[in-house]
Coordinates of C-alpha atoms in Angstrom, one line a residue:
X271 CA 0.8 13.3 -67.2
X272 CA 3.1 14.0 -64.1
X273 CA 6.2 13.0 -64.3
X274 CA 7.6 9.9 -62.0
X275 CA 10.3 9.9 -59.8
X276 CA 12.3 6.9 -58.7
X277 CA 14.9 8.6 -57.0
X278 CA 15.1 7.2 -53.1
X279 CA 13.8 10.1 -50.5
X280 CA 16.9 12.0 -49.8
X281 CA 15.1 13.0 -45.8
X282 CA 16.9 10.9 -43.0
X283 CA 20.0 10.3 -45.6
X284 CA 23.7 11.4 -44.1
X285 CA 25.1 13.3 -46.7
X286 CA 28.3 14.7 -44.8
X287 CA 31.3 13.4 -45.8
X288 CA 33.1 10.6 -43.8
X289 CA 36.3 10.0 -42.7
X290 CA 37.3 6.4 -42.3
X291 CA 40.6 6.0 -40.2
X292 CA 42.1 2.4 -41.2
X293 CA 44.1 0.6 -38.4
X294 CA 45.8 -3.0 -39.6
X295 CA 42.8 -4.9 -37.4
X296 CA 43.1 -7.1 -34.4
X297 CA 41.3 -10.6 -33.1
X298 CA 38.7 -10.5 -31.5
X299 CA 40.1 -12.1 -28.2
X300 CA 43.1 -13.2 -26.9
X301 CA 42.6 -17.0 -27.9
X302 CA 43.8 -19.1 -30.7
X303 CA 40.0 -20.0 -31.7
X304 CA 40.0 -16.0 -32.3
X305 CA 43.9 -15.2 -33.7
X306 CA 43.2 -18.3 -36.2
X307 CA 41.0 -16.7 -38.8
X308 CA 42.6 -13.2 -38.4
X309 CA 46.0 -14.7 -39.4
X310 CA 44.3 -16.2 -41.8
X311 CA 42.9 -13.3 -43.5
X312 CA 46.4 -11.2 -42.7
X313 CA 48.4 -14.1 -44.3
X314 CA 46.3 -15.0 -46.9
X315 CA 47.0 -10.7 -48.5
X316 CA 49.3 -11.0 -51.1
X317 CA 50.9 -7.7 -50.4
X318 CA 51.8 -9.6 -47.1
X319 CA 52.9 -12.8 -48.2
X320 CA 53.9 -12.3 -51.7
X321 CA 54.3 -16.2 -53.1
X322 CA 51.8 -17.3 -55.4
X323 CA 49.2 -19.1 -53.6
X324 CA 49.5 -22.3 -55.0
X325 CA 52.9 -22.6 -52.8
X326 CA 51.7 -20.1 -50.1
X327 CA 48.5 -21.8 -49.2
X328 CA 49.7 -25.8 -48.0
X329 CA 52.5 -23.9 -45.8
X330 CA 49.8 -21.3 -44.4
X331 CA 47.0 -23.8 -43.8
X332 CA 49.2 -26.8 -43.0
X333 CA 51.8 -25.1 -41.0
X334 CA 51.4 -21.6 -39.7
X335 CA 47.6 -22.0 -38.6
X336 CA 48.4 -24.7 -36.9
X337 CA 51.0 -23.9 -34.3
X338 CA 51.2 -19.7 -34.4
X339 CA 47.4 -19.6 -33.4
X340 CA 48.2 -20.6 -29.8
X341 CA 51.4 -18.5 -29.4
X342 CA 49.9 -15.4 -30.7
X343 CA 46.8 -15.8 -28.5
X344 CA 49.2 -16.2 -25.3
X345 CA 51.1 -12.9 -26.2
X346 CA 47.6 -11.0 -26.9
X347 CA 46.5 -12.4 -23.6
X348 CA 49.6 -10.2 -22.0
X349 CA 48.8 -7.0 -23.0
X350 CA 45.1 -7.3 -23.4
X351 CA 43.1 -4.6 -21.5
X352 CA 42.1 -6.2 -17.8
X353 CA 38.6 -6.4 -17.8
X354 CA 37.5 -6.4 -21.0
X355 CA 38.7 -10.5 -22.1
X356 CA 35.8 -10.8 -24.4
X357 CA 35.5 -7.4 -26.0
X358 CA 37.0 -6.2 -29.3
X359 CA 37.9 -3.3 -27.0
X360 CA 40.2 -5.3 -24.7
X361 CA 42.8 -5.1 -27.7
X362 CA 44.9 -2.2 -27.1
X363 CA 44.9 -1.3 -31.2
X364 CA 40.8 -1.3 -31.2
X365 CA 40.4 0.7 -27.7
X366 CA 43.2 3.5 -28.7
X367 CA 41.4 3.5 -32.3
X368 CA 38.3 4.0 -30.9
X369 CA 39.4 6.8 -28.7
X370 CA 41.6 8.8 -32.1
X371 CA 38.3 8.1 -34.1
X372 CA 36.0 9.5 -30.9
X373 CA 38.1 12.7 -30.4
X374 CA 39.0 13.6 -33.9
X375 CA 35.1 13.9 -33.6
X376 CA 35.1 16.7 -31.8
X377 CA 38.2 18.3 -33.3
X378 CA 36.9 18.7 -36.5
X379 CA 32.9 18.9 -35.1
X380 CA 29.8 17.7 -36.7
X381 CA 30.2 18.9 -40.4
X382 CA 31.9 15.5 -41.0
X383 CA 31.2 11.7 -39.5
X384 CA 34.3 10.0 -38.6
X385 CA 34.2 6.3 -38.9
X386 CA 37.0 3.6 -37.8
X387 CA 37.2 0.2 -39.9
X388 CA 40.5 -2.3 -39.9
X389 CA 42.1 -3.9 -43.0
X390 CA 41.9 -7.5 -41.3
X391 CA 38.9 -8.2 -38.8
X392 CA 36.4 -6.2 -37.2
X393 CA 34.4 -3.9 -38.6
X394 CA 36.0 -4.3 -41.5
X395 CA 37.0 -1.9 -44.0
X396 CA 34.2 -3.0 -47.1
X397 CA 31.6 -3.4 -44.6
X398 CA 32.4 0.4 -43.1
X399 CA 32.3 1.7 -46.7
X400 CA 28.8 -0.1 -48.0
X401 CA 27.0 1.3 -44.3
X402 CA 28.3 4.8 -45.2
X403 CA 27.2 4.6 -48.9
X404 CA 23.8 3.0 -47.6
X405 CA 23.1 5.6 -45.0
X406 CA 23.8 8.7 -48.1
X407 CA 27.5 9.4 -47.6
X408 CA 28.8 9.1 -51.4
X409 CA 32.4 11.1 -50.1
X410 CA 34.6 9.1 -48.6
X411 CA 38.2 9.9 -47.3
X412 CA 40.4 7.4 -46.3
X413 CA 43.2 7.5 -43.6
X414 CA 45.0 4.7 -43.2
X415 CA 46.9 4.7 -39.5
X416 CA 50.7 4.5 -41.3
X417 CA 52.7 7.0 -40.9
X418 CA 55.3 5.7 -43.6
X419 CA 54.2 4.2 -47.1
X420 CA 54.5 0.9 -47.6
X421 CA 52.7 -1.4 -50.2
X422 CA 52.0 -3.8 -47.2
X423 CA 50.1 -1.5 -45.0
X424 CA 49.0 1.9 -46.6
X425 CA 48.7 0.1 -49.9
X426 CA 46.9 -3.4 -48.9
X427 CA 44.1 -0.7 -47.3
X428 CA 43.6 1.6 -50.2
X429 CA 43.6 -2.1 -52.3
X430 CA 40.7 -2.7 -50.2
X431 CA 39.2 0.0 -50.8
X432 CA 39.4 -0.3 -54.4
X433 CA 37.9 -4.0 -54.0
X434 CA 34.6 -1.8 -53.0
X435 CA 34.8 0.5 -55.5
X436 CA 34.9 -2.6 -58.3
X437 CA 32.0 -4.2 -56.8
X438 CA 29.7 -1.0 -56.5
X439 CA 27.8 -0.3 -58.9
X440 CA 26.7 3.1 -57.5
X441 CA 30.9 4.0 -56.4
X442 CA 31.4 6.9 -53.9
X443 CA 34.0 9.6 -54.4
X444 CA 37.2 8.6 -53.0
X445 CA 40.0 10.7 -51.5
X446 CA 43.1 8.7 -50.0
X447 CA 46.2 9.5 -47.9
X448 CA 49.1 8.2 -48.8
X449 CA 51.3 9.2 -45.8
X450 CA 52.8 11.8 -43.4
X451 CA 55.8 11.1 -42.7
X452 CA 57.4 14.5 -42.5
X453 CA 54.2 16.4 -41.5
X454 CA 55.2 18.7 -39.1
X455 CA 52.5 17.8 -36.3
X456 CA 53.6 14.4 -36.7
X457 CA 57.5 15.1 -35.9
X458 CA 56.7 17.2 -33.4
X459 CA 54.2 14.6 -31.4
X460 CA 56.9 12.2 -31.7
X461 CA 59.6 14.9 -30.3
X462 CA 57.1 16.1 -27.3
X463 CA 56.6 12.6 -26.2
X464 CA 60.4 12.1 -25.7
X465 CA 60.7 15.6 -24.5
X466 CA 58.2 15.2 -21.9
X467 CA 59.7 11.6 -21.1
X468 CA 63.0 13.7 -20.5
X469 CA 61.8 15.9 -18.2
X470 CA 61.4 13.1 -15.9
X471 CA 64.3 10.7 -16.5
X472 CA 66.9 12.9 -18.0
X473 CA 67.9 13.4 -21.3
X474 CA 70.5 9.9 -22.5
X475 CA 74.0 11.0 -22.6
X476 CA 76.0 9.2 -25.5
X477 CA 79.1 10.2 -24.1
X478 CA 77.9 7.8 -20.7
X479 CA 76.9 5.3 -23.6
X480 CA 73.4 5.7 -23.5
X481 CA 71.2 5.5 -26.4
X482 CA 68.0 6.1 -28.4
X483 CA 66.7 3.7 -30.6
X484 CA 63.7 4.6 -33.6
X485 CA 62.3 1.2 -33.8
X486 CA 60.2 0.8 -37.0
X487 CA 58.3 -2.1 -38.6
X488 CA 60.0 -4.0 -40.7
X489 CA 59.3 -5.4 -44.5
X490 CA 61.1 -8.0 -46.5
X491 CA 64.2 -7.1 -48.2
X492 CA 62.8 -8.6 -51.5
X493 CA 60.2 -6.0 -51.0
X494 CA 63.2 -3.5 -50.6
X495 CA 65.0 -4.5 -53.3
X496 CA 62.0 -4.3 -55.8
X497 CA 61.0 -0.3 -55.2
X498 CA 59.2 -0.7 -52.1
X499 CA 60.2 3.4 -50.6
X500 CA 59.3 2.5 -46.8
X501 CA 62.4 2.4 -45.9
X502 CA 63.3 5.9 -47.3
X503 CA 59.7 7.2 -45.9
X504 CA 61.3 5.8 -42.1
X505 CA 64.9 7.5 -42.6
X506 CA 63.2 10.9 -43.5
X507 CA 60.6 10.9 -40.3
X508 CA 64.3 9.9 -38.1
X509 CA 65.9 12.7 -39.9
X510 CA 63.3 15.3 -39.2
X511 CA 63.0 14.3 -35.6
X512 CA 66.8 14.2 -35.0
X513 CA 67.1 17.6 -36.1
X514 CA 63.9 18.6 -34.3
X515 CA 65.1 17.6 -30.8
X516 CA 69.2 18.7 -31.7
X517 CA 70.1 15.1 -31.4
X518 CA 73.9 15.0 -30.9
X519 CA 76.1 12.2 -33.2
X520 CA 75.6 8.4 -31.6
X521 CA 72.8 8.9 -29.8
X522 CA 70.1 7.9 -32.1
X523 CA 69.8 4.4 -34.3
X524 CA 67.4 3.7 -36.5
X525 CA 66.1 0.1 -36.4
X526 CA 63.7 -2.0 -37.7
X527 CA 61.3 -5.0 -35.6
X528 CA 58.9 -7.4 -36.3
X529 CA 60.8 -9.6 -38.6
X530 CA 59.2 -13.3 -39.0
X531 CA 59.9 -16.5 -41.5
X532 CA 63.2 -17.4 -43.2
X533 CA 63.1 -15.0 -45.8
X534 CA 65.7 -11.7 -45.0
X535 CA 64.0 -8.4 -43.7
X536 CA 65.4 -4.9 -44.0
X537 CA 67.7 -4.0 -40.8
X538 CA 69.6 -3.0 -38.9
X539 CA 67.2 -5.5 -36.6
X540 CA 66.3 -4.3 -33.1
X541 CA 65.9 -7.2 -31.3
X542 CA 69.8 -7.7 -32.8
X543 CA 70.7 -4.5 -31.7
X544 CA 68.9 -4.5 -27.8
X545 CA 71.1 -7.8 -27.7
X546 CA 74.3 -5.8 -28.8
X547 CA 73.9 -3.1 -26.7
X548 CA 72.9 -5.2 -23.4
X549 CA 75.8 -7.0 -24.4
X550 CA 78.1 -3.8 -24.6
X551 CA 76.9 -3.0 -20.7
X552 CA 74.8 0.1 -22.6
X553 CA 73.3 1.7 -19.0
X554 CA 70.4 3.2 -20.7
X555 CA 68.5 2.6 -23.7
X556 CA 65.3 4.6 -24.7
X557 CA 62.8 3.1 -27.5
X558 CA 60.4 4.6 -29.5
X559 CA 57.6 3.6 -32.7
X560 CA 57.6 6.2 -34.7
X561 CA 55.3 3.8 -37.1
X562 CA 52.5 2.9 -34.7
X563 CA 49.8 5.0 -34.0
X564 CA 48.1 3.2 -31.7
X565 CA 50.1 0.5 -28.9
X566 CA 49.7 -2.7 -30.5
X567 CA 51.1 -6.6 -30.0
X568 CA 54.2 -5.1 -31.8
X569 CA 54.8 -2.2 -28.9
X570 CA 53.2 -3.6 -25.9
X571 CA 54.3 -7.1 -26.0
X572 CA 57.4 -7.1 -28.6
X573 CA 59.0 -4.1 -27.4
X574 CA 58.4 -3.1 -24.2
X575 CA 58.5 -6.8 -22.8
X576 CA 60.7 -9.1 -25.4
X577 CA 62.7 -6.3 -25.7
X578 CA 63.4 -5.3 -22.3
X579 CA 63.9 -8.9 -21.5
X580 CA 66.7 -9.1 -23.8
X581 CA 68.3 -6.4 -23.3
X582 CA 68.6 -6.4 -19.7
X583 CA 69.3 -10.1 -19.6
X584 CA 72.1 -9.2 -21.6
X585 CA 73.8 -6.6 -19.3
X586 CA 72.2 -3.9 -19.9
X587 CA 70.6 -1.2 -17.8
X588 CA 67.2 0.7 -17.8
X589 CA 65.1 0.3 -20.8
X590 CA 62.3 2.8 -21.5
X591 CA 59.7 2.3 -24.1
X592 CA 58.3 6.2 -24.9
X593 CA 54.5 5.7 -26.1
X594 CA 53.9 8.6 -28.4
X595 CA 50.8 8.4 -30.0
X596 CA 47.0 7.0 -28.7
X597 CA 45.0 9.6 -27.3
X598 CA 47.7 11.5 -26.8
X599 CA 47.2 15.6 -27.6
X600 CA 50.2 15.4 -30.2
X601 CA 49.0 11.6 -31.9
X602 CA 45.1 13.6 -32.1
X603 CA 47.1 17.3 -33.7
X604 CA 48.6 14.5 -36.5
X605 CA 45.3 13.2 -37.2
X606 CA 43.4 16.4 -37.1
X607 CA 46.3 18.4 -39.7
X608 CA 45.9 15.1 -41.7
X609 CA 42.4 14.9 -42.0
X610 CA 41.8 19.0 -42.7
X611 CA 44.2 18.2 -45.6
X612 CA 42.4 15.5 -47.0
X613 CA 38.9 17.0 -46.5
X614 CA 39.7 20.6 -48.0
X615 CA 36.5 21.7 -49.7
X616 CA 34.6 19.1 -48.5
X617 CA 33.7 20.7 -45.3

């Protein structure tokens, strides 16, 4: 009798291993009908907000979704590509991870597929791993777009990623990054981005009271306090590019943005500190985020226009914000180093 086979028909099936770069997500549109459910979801992660939900939830549904929705969706609208109003492109975050994901393609050429997914929103991380697993891919790698380690970001997306894993019954093989925060193509696309901003404004003189700041994300100092080692992770990557580009003493501050509720964050604060130094008649201040990948709200919008704002309303001079990452050749030599690592033996 010959013997039966129930095994699927392996012809057609993608067997190359995938790489899924994970971005925090974006709305869809720059409306409060679109921010609403994507603060929802962000808000609702308990890596984010850690309260219990019982106490979390009235506050979130009764407060926050109620009057942030419409703010948000006016500073989205700001920095939202022209054009493009209606199209999960028009967000800065998803057009820039499109365009890492699209040329880390052809860095590291067809032996691998490289997929993009986002923690919160569109296409979203679970649904990215189940069309990979249903197309033949069982090897999964997983970048998520965070330079420094923090439960919040990194950890919320390789959570996620679990999530899958514990409803699958058929689970793929997983490989995670944790971070790269002293990777040496990382320092040195952050240092070539300021070097190249340089060559056409000058290098800041501290001794004229100009300044550089390193503007990271923020996390709660409860976070901090209980073992969170962000905030280590951001001092090393400052260290590294200090010493990379010769920084002389008082030019460079490390600061931290992005700060919201009552609750106290991790600082020095850099919206405290552009206030401080407009105040102090600074005549130049640089800024760079060495955290984000891709220009986001937090860049576009917080930085390069609250910031400014405040700082020149304040007395002081020019204010450059120094992009870094994108498409640029240095953000795509991070991604490419990081995803070799991560792949090794794989392809």
């Amino acid at each position: 009798m010959p013997l039966s086979l129930t095994a699927p028909d392996p012809r057609g099936a993608d067997e190359r291993p995938a790489l899924i770069l994970a971005n925090l997500g974006t709305p869809s549109a720059p409306t409060a009908r679109a921010v609403r459910p994507f603060l929802r979801e962000f808000l609702s992660d308990r890596r984010i907000v850690e309260t219990h939900p019982l106490l979390w939830r009235p506050v979130l549904e009764g407060i926050i979704l109620r009057a942030r929705p419409r703010a948000s969706a006016a500073k989205y609208a700001t920095i939202w590509r022209p054009g493009e109003e209606t199209s999960r492109s028009g967000s800065p975050l998803m057009h820039y991870s499109q365009r890492q994901g699209e040329l880390l393609q052809e860095e590291l050429g067809e032996s691998v597929q490289v997929r993009v997914a986002m923690r919160y929103g569109q296409p979203a991380l679970r649904r990215v791993m189940g069309e990979l697993m249903e197309a033949g891919c069982h090897r999964i790698a997983l970048m998520p777009l965070y330079p420094q380690y923090a439960a919040s970001s990194a950890g919320t997306v390789v959570d996620e990623a679990a999530r899958f894993i514990l409803a699958s019954r058929n689970q793929p093989e997983l490989r995670t990054i944790r971070s790269f925060e002293t990777a040496p193509a990382y320092i040195e696309a952050l240092a070539t981005a300021l070097e190249q901003h340089w060559q056409i404004h000058g290098r800041p003189d501290p001794a004229a009271g100009e300044r550089l700041l390193l503007s990271f994300h923020s996390i709660p100092q409860a976070m901090h306090d209980a073992g969170d080692p962000y905030r280590a992770e951001c001092e090393r990557t400052a260290q590294l590019l200090s010493r990379r580009l010769d920084l002389p003493e008082g030019l460079a501050q490390l600061t931290f943005q992005s700060v919201f509720g009552p609750a106290a964050w991790i600082g020095p604060a850099t919206i405290d500190t552009v206030s401080e130094l407009g105040r102090a008649g600074c005549p130049r201040l640089d800024v760079i985020c060495p955290g984000f990948v891709s220009d986001c709200l937090e860049t576009l919008e917080e930085i390069n226009q609250l910031n400014r704002e405040t700082f020149t309303t304040a007395g002081g001079g020019s204010f450059h914000y120094v992009p870094w990452g994108n498409d640029s050749d240095g953000a795509i030599a991070t991604l490419a180093q990081q995803a070799r690592k991560v792949l090794a033996g794989w392809i």
